[in-house]
PDB file of C-alpha atoms in Angstrom:
ATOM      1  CA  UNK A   1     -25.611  -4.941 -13.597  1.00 55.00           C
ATOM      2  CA  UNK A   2     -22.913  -2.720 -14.568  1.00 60.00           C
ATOM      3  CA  UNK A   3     -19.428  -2.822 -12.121  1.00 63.00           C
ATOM      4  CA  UNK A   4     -17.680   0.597 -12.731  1.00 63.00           C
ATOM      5  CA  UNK A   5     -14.569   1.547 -10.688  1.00 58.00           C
ATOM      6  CA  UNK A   6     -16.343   3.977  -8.269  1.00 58.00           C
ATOM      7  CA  UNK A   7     -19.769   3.939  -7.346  1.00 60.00           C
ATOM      8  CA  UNK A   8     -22.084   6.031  -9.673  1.00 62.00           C
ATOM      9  CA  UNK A   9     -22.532   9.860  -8.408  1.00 61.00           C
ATOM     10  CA  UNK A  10     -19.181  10.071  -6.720  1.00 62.00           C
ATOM     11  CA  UNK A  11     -16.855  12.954  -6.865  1.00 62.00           C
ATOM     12  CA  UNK A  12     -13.565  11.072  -7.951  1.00 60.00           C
ATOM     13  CA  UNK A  13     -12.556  10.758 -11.651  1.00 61.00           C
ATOM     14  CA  UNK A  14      -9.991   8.367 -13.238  1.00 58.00           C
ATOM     15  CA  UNK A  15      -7.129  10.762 -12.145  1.00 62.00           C
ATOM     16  CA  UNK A  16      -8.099  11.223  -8.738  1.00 63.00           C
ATOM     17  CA  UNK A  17     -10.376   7.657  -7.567  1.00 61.00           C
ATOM     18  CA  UNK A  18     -12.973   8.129  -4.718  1.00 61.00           C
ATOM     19  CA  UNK A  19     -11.478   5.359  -2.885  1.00 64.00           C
ATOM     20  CA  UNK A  20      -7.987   4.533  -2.292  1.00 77.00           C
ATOM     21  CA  UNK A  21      -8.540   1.026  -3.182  1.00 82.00           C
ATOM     22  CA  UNK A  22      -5.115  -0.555  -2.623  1.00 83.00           C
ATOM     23  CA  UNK A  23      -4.738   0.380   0.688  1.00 87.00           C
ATOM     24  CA  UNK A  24      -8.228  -0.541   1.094  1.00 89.00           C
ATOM     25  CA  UNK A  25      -7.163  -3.895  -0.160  1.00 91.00           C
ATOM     26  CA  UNK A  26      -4.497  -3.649   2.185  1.00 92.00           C
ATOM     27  CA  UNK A  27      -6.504  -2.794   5.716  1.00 94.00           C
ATOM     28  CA  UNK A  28      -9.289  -5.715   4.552  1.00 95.00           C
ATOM     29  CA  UNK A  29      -6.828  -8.372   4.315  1.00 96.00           C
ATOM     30  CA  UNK A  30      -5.446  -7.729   7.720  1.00 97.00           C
ATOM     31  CA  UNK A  31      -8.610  -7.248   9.257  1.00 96.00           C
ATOM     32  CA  UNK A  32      -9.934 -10.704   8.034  1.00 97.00           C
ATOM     33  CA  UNK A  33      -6.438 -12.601   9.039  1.00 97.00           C
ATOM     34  CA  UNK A  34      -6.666 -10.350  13.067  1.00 98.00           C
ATOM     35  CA  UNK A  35      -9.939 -11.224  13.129  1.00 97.00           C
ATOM     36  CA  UNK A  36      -9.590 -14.660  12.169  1.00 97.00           C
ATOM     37  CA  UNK A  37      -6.828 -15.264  14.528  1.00 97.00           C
ATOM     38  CA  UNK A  38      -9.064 -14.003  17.395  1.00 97.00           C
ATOM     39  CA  UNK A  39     -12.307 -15.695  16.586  1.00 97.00           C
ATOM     40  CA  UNK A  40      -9.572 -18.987  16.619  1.00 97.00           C
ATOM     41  CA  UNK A  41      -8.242 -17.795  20.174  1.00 97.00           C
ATOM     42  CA  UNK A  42     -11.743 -16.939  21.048  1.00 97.00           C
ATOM     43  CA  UNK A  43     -13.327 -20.294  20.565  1.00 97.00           C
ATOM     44  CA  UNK A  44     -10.415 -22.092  22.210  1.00 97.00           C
ATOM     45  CA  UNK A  45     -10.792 -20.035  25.357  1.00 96.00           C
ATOM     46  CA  UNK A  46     -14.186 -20.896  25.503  1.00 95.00           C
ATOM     47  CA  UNK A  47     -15.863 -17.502  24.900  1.00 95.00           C
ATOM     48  CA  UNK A  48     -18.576 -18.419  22.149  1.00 95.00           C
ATOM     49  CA  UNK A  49     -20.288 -15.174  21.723  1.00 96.00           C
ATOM     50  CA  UNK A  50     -17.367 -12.870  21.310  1.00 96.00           C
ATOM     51  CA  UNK A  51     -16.031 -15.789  18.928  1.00 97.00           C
ATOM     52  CA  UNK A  52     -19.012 -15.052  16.497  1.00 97.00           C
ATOM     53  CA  UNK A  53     -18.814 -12.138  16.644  1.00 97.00           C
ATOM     54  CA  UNK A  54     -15.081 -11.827  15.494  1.00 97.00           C
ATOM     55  CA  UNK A  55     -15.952 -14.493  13.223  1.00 97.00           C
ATOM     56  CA  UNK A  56     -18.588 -12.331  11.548  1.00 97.00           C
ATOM     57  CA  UNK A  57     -16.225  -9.188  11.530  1.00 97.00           C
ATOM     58  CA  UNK A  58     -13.264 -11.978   9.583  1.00 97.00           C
ATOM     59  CA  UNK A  59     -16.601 -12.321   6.987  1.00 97.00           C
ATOM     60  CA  UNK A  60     -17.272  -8.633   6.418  1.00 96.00           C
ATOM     61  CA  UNK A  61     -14.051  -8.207   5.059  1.00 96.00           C
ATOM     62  CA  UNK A  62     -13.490 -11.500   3.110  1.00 97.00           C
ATOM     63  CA  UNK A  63     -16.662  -9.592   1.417  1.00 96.00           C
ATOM     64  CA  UNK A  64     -15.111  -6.413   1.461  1.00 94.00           C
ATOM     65  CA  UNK A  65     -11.871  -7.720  -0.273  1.00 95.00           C
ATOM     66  CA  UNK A  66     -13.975  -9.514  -2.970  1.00 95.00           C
ATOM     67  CA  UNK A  67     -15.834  -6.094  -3.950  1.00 91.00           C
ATOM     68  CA  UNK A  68     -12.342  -4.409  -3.734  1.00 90.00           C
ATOM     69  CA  UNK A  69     -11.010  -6.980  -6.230  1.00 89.00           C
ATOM     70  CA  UNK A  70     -14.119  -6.172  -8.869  1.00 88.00           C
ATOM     71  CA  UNK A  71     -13.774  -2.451  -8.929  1.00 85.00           C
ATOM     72  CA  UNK A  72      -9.995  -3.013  -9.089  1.00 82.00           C
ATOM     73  CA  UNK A  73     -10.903  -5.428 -12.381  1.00 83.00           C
ATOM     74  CA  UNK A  74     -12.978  -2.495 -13.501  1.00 80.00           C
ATOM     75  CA  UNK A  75     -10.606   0.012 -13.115  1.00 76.00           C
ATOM     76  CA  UNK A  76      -7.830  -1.815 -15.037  1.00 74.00           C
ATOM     77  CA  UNK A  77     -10.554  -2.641 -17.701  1.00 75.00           C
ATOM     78  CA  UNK A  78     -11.409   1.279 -18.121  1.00 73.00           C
ATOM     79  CA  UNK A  79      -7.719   2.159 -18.125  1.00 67.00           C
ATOM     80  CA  UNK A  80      -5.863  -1.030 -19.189  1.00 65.00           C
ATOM     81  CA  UNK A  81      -2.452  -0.742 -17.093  1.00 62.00           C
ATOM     82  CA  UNK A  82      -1.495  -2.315 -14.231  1.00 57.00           C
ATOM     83  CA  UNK A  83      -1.473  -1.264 -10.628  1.00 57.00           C
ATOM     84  CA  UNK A  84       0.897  -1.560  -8.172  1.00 56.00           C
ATOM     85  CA  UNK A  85       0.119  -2.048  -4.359  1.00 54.00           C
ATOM     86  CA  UNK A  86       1.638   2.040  -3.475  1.00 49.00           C
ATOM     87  CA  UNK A  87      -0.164   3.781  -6.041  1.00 52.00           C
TER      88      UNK A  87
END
């Protein structure tokens, strides 16, 4: 399977990406440490249910940064520079 930068059939080009992935990169990680920190408060107050569920939101974006981080890889492998967290 090929990874490109952007999904396939999306309006963005190289210039002007589909998805702002930094700051994508950026809102995942602190969802999964908030999320993390409640399912930990959570637990410890004894509320089980709502701790799952916070724990599953902390997993949906530790999955969501790790498909950030490929097209990131792709898009430095299509353009071969750098990126800095503000572009």
């Amino acid at each position: 399977m090929s990874v490109h930068p952007q999904p396939p059939g999306r309006r963005g080009t190289v210039d002007r990406p589909y998805s702002a992935l930094n700051l994508r990169l950026a809102l995942a990680i602190f969802g999964l440490v908030t999320s993390t920190v409640l399912a930990v408060l959570a637990f410890r107050a004894g509320r089980t249910p709502v701790g799952w569920i916070v724990a599953a939101l902390a997993l949906l974006a530790a999955i969501d940064i790790v498909v950030i981080q490929v097209r990131r890889r792709a898009r430095k492998r299509v353009q071969g520079t750098g990126f800095s967290m503000f572009e």
